[in-house]
Structure formats: structure tokens, C-alpha cells
CSV table of C-alpha atoms in Angstrom, one decimal:
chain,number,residue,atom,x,y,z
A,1,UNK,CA,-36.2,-13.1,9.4
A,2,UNK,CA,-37.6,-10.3,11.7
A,3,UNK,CA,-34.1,-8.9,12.7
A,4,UNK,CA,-34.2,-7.6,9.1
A,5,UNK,CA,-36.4,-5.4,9.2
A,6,UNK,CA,-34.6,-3.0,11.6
A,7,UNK,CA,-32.0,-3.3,9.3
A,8,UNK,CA,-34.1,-2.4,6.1
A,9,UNK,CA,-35.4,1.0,8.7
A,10,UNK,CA,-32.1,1.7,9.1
A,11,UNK,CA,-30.7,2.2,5.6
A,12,UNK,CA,-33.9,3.7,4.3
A,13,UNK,CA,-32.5,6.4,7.5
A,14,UNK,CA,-29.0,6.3,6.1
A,15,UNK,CA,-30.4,6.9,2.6
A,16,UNK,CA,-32.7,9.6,3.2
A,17,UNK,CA,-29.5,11.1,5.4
A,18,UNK,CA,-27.2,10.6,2.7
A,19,UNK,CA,-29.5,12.0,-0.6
A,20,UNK,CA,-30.3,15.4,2.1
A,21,UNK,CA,-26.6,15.6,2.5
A,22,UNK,CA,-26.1,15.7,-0.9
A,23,UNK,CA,-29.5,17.8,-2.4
A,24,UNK,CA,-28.4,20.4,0.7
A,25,UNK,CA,-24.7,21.4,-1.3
A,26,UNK,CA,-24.7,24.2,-3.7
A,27,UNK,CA,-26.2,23.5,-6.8
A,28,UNK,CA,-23.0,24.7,-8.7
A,29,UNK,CA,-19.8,24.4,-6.1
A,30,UNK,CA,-16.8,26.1,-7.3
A,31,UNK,CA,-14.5,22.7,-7.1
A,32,UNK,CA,-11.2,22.7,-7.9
A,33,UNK,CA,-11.4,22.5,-12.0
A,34,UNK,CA,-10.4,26.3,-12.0
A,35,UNK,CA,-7.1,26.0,-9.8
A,36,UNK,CA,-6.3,22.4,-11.4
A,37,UNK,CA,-6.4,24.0,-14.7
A,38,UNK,CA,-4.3,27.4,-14.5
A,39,UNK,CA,-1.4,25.2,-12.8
A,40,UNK,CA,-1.7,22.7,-15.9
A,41,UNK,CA,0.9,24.3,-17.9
A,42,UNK,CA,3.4,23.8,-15.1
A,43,UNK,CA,1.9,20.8,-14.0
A,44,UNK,CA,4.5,18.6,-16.8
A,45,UNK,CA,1.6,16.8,-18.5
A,46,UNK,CA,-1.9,18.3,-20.3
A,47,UNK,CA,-4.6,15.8,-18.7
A,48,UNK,CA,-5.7,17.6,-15.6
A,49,UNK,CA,-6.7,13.8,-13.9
A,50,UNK,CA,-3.1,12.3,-14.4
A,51,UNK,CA,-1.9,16.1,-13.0
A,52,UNK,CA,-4.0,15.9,-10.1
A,53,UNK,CA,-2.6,12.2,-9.5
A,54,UNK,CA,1.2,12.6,-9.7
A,55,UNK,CA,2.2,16.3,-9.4
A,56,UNK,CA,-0.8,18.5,-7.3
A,57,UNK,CA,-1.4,15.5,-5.0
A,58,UNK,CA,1.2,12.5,-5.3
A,59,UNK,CA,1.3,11.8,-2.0
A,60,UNK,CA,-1.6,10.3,-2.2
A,61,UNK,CA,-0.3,8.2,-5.0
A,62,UNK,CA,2.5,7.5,-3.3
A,63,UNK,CA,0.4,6.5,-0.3
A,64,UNK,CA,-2.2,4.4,-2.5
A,65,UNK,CA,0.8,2.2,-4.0
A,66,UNK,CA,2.5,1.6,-0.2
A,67,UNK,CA,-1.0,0.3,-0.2
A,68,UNK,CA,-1.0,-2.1,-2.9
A,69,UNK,CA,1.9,-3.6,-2.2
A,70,UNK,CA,0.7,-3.9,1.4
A,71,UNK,CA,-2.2,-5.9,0.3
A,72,UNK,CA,-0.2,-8.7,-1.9
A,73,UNK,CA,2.1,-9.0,1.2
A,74,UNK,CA,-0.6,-9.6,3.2
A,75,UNK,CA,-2.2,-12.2,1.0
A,76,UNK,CA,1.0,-13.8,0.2
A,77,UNK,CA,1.8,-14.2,4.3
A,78,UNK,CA,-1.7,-15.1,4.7
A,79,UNK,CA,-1.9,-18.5,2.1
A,80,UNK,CA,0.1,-20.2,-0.7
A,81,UNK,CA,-1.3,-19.6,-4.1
A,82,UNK,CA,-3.4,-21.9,-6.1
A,83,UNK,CA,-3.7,-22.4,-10.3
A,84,UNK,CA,-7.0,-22.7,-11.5
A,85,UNK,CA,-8.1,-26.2,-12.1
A,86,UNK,CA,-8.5,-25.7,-15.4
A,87,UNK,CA,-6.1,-27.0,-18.2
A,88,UNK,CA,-5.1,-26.0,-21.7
A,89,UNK,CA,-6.5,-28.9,-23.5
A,90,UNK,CA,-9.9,-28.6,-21.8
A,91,UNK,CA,-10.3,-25.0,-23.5
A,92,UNK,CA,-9.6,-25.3,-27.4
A,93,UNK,CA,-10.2,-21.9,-28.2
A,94,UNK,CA,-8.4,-20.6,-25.2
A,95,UNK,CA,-4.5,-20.6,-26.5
A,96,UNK,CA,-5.8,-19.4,-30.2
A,97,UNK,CA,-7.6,-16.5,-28.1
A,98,UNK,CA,-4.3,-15.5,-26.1
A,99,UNK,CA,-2.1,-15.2,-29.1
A,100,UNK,CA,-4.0,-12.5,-30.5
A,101,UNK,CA,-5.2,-11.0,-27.2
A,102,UNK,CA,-2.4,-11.1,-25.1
A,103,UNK,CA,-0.1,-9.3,-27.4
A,104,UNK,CA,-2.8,-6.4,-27.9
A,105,UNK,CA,-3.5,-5.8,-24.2
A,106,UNK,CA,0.5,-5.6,-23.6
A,107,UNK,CA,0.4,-2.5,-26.6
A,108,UNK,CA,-2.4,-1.2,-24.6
A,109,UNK,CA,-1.3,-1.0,-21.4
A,110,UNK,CA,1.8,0.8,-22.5
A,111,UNK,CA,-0.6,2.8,-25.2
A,112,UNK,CA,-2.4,3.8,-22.3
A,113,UNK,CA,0.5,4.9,-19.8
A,114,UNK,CA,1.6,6.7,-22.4
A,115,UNK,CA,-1.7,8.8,-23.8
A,116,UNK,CA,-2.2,9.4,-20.0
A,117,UNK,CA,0.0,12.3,-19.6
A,118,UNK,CA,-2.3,14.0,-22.2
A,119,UNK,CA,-6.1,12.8,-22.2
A,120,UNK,CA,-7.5,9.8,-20.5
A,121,UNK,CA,-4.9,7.0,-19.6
A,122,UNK,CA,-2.4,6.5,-17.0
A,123,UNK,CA,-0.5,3.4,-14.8
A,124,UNK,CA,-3.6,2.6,-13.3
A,125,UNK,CA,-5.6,1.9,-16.7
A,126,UNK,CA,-2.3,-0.1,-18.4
A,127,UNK,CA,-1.9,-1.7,-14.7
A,128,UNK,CA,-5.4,-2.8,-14.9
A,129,UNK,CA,-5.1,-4.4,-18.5
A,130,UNK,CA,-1.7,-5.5,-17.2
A,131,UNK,CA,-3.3,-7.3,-14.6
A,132,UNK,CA,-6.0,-8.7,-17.0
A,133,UNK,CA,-3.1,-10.4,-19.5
A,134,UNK,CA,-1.6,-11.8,-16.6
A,135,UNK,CA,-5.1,-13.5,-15.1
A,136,UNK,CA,-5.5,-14.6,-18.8
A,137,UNK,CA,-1.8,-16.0,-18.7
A,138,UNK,CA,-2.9,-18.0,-15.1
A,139,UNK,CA,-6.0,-19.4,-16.6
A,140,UNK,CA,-4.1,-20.4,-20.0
A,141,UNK,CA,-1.6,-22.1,-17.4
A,142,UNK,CA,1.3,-20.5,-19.2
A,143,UNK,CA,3.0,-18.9,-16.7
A,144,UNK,CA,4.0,-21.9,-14.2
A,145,UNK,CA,7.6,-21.5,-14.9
A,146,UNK,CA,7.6,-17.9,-14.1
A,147,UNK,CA,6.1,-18.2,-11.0
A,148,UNK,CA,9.5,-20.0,-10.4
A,149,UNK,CA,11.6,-16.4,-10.2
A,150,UNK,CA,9.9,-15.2,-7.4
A,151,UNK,CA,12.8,-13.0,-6.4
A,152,UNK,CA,11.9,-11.1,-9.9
A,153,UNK,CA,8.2,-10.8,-9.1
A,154,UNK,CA,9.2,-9.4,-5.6
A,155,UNK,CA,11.1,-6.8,-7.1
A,156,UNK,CA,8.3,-6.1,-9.6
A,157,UNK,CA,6.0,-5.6,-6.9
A,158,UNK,CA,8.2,-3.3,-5.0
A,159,UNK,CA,9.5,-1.2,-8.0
A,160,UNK,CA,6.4,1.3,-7.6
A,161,UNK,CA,7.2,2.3,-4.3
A,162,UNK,CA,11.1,2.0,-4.8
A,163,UNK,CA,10.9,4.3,-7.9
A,164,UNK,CA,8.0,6.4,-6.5
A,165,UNK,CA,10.3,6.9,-3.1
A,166,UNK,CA,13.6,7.5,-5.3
A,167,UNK,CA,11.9,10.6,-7.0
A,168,UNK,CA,10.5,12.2,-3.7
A,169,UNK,CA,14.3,11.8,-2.4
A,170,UNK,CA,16.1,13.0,-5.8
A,171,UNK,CA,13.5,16.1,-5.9
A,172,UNK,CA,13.3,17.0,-2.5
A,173,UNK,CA,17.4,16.9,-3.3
A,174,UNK,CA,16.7,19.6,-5.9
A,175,UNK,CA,13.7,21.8,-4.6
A,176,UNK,CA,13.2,21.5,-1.4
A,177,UNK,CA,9.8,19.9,-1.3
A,178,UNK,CA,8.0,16.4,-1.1
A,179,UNK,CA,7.0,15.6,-4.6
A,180,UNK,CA,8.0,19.1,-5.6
A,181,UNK,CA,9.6,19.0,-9.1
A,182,UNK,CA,11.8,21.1,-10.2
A,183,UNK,CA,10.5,23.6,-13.1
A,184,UNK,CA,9.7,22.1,-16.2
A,185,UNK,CA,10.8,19.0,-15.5
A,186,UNK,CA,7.3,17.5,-14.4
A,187,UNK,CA,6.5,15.5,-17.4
A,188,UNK,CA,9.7,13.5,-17.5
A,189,UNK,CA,9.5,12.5,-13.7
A,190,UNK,CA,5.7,11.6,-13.8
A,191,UNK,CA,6.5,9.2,-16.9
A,192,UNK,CA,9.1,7.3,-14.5
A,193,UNK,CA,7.1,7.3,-11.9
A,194,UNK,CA,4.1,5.7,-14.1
A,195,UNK,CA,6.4,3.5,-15.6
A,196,UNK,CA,7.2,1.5,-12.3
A,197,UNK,CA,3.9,1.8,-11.4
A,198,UNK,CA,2.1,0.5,-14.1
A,199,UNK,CA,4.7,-2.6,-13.3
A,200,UNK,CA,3.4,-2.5,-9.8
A,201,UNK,CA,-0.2,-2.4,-10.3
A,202,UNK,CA,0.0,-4.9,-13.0
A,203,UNK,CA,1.6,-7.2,-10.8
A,204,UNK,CA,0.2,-6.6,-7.7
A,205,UNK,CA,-3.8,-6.9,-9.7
A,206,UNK,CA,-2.3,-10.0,-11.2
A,207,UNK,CA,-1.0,-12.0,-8.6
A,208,UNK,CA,-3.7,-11.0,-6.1
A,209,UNK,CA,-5.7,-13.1,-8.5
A,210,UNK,CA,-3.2,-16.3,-8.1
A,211,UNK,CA,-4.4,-16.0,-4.3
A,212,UNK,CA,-1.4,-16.3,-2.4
A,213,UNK,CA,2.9,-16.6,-2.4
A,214,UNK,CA,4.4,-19.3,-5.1
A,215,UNK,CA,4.9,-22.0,-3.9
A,216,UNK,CA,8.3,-23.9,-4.6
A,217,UNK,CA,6.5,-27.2,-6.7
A,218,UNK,CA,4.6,-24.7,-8.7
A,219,UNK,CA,7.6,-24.8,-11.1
B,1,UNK,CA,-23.2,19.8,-21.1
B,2,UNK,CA,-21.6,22.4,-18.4
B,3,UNK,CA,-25.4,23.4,-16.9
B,4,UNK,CA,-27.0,20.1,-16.3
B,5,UNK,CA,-28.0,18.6,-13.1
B,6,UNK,CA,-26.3,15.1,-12.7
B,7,UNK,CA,-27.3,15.1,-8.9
B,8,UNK,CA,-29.7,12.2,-9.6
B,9,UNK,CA,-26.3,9.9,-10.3
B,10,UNK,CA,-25.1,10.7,-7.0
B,11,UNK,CA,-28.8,9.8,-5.4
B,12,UNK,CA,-28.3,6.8,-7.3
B,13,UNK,CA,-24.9,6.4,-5.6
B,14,UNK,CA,-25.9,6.7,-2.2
B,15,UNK,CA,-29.4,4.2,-2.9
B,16,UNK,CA,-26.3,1.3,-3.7
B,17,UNK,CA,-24.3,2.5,-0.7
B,18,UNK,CA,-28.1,2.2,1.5
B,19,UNK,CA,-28.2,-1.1,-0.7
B,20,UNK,CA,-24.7,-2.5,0.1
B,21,UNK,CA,-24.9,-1.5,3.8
B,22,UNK,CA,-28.0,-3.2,4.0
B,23,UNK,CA,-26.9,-6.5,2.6
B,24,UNK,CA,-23.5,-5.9,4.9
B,25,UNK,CA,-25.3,-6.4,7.8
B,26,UNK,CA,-28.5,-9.1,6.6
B,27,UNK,CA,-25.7,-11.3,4.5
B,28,UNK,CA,-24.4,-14.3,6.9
B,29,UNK,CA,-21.8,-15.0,4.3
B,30,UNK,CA,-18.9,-13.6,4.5
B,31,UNK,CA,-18.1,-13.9,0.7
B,32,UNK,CA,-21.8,-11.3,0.1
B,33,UNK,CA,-20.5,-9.6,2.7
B,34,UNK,CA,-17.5,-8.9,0.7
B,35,UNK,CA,-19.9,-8.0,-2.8
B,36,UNK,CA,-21.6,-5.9,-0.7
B,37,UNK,CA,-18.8,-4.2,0.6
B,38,UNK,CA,-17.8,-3.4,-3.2
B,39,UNK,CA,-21.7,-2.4,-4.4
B,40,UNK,CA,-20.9,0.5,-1.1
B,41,UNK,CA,-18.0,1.4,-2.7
B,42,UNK,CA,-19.3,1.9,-6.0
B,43,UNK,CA,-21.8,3.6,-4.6
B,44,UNK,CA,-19.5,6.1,-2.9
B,45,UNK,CA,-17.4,6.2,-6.5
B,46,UNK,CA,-20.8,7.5,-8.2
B,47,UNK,CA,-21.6,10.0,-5.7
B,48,UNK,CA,-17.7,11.5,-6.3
B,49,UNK,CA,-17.9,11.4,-10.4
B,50,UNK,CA,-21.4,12.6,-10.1
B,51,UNK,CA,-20.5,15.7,-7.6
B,52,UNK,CA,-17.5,16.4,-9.9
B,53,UNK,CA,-19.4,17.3,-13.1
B,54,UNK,CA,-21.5,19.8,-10.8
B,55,UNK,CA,-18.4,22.3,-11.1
B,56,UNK,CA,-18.7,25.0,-13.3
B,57,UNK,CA,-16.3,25.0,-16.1
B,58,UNK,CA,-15.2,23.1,-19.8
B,59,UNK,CA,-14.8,19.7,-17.9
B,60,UNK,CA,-15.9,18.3,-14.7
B,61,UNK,CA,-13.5,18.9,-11.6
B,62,UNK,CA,-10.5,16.4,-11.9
B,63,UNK,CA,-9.5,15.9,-8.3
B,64,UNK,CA,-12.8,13.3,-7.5
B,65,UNK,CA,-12.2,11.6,-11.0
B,66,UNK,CA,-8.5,11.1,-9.5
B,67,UNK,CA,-9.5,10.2,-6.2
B,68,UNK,CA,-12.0,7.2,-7.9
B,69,UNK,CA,-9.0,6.0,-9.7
B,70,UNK,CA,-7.1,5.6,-6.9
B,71,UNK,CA,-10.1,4.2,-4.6
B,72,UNK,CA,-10.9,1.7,-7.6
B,73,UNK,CA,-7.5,-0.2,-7.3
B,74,UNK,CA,-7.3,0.1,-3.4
B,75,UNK,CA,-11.0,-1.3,-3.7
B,76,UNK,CA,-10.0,-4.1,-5.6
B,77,UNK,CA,-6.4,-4.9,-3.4
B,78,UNK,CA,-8.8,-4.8,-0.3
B,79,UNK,CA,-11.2,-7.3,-1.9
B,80,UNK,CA,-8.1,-9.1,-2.8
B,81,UNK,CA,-7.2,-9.4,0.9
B,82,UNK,CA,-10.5,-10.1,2.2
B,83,UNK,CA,-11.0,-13.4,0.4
B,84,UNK,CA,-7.7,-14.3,1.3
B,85,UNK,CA,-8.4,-13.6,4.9
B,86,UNK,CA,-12.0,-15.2,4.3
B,87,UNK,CA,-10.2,-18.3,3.1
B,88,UNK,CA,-7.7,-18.5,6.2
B,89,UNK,CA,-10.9,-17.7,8.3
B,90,UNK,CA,-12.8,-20.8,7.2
B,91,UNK,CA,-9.6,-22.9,7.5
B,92,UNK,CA,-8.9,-21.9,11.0
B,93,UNK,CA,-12.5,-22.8,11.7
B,94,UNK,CA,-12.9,-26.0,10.1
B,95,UNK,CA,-10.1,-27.2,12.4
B,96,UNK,CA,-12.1,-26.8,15.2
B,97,UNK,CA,-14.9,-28.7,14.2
B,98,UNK,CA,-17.8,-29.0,16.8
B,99,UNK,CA,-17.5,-32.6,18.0
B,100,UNK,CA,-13.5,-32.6,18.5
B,101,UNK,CA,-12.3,-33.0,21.6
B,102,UNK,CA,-11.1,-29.8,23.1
């Protein structure tokens, strides 16, 4: 192919344009560790990440859910989902594997929202392992009967941004500002906020996987 | 390790960006297309983490290490979309075969 090798030029350009970018910034830039940490004690939680996600800058958070659950409604209006061709009996070890994996990666995920307001952990780490049990769930082909309450997975998939929206309306209510809790009171409304998100992102990881909306014979 | 120079991590992250950007454009398929869209995006994820442990201080600067969380699961939502949209793509197509009256 000769129309490659323009191409391979250009992003040997865009590399060498990319690697002076970065070798050209201070060595040592001040970043934002400083500020991020003398605000941590009013912050609500101790791990600087999670207070960075939900307090100093949850608009984007907020934003980055909307986002989410505009992608499964997209995907859902775009093509019915499909199950994996795969069936139980075709995978021995598969069911003996779920019993002791499933329940582990539920305790996880909720280990993880939890830990998250004081080292590393959060909704998007449980909502990824979330996601995980339910792809294993799909595979297995144990959730076909679930997939029949879609009403309940809609209003999982929306809960993040319902929740997430509640608690900008309540605080701005009580402060004044987006997102702007009032004083010592950060920790507890982070934790709800996680909480619906880690539904959310579970969800939303999961059911991207299934590749579409239920469909009414799925049950 | 507050002093060391993890610059070469975000070199390393812009060489898969150069990769994936590359392969964006050579790739007919739109399924590589996709993968290459996600090597970029790793690559960009690298070149945050690896600019954040440049800051001076007990741990690296939090803000990029939230901003990658975030970008991860958008990342994967987008990829998420874009097979579906692949897959309605190649649908639409294949009913307008070459050959059919039209």
C-alpha cells in the first residue's frame, strides 16, 4: 500500500510534536496535589482522588454519568440485544465457577465503594466489577428472566443521574452552590451519590455488553 | 520516589497515541478502527498518570488520576456505542447490496 506511507510520515510528525510538547514543560510543575490536599479535611472523605471526583470537581462526575447513561440509550435505540450463543451445559466448570466468584465480586464492589472515601476505591472500581458479575451472569445465561423487568433496569440505569441531580438541588437548597455541600457534611453526601452510581455504572458497563434493549421473548 | 523522572511513561504514551492514530487511518475495518481508537486513548491516559507523578509532593497530583477514571469508563461507554453503531452500519449496508435493483 503506498498511501501508507504518508500516513506512517505523519504520525512519526505527530509523535515527535507530541514527545517536544511534553519534554518542553517544567520538569517539576506545581500541579494541584498542594491545593487538593489542604482542602482534604473539608473535602468529607481522606482519599484525595475520590475528593477530586465528587466534591472539588463533581460536575464533571455529574457530567461523565449524563454520559453513560447517554451511551446505553443510544445502544439500546440503536439494536435489540443478543445472548451469547453459548449455553450452560456446554461449559461444565462455568456454573461451579460463578457460585464462588459471583458472590465475591458483589462483596467487592461494595468493599470497594466503600474503602474509596479513604484510599483507593470508589463507584467506578465496584461499577466496573459490577459490570464484570453481570457479563459473567450473561455468559452463564442466568439472568434471562431478569432481563424481563426492564422497567427496573431502566430505573437502575437512571438512578446515578437521578440521585446525583437530587443532591445538586437539595445542596444548592442549603448553600447556595452547585455541588456545594454544606460544612461537614461531605462525606455522607458523596457516599449517596457513589451509591447510585456504582448501580449506574454497573448497569450501564453490564448491559452495554448484552448489545442492545431486551427484547420481549428474551424472557 | 517524589524526585524521579517518569517522563519516559508519558513518551511511551504519546508513541501508542502516534500508534493508534496511525492504525485509525491505515485500518479499513471499522472494528480496528475502533481498537485503535482505544490504544489512542490509553495512550492519552499514560501521558496524564505519567505527568501527575511529576508534581512535587508525598503523592502524585490527584486531579489527572481522577480525570483517567472518569475517561476510562466514558472510553469504554463510547466503544460500547461504536460497535453498536458498527453493527447497525453493516446492516444498513448489506441491505443495499450491489446487484439489487435500485
Amino acid at each position: 500500500m503506498t498511501s501508507r506511507m504518508p500516513i506512517g510520515v505523519l504520525s512519526l510528525a505527530l509523535l515527535a510534536a507530541l514527545g517536544w510538547a511534553v519534554l518542553s514543560l517544567p520538569l517539576r510543575p506545581a500541579g494541584l496535589t498542594a491545593a487538593s490536599l489542604a482542602k482534604l479535611p473539608e473535602s468529607g472523605v481522606t482519599n484525595p482522588v475520590t475528593a477530586v471526583l465528587l466534591n472539588y470537581r463533581g460536575y464533571d462526575t455529574l457530567l461523565e454519568i449524563g454520559v453513560l447513561l447517554l451511551a446505553i440509550v443510544a445502544v439500546w435505540s440503536l439494536r435489540r440485544g443478543e445472548w451469547p450463543a453459548s449455553h450452560l451445559h456446554d461449559r461444565p466448570l462455568l456454573m461451579p465457577l460463578l457460585r464462588v466468584v459471583l458472590p465475591v465480586l458483589l462483596l467487592a464492589a461494595g468493599y470497594l465503594l466503600w474503602i474509596g472515601a479513604f484510599a483507593p476505591g470508589g463507584a467506578f472500581q465496584g461499577g466496573a466489577l459490577l459490570g464484570g458479575a453481570i457479563v459473567l451472569v450473561m455468559l452463564g445465561g442466568l439472568a434471562r428472566r431478569a432481563l424481563a423487568f426492564e422497567r427496573l433496569l431502566r430505573a437502575g440505569l437512571v438512578l446515578g443521574v437521578i440521585v446525583f441531580a437530587a443532591v445538586c438541588a437539595v445542596t444548592m437548597l442549603l448553600t447556595g452552590g452547585l455541588l456545594q455541600f454544606p460544612a461537614g457534611t461531605g462525606g455522607t453526601w458523596i457516599m449517596v451519590i457513589e451509591s447510585a452510581a456504582l448501580v449506574s455504572i454497573g448497569l450501564t458497563l453490564g448491559l452495554l455488553y448484552f448489545g442492545g434493549r431486551p427484547n420481549a421473548h428474551h424472557a | 520516589m517524589p524526585d524521579a523522572d517518569y517522563r519516559i511513561y508519558a513518551l511511551a504514551g504519546m508513541a501508542l497515541f502516534a500508534i493508534g492514530f496511525y492504525s485509525m487511518l491505515v485500518q479499513a475495518h471499522l472494528l480496528r478502527r475502533i481498537m485503535a481508537l482505544n490504544v489512542m486513548g490509553s495512550g492519552v491516559f499514560l501521558v496524564y498518570i505519567a505527568l501527575g507523578a511529576q508534581t512535587p509532593g508525598p503523592i502524585p497530583d490527584p486531579v489527572p488520576h481522577a480525570m483517567v477514571l472518569t475517561g476510562i469508563v466514558v472510553s469504554v461507554c463510547a466503544t460500547g456505542l461504536a460497535l453498536a453503531l458498527v453493527d447497525r452500519a453493516q446492516a444498513a449496508a448489506s441491505e443495499v447490496e450491489p446487484g439489487d435493483d435500485a
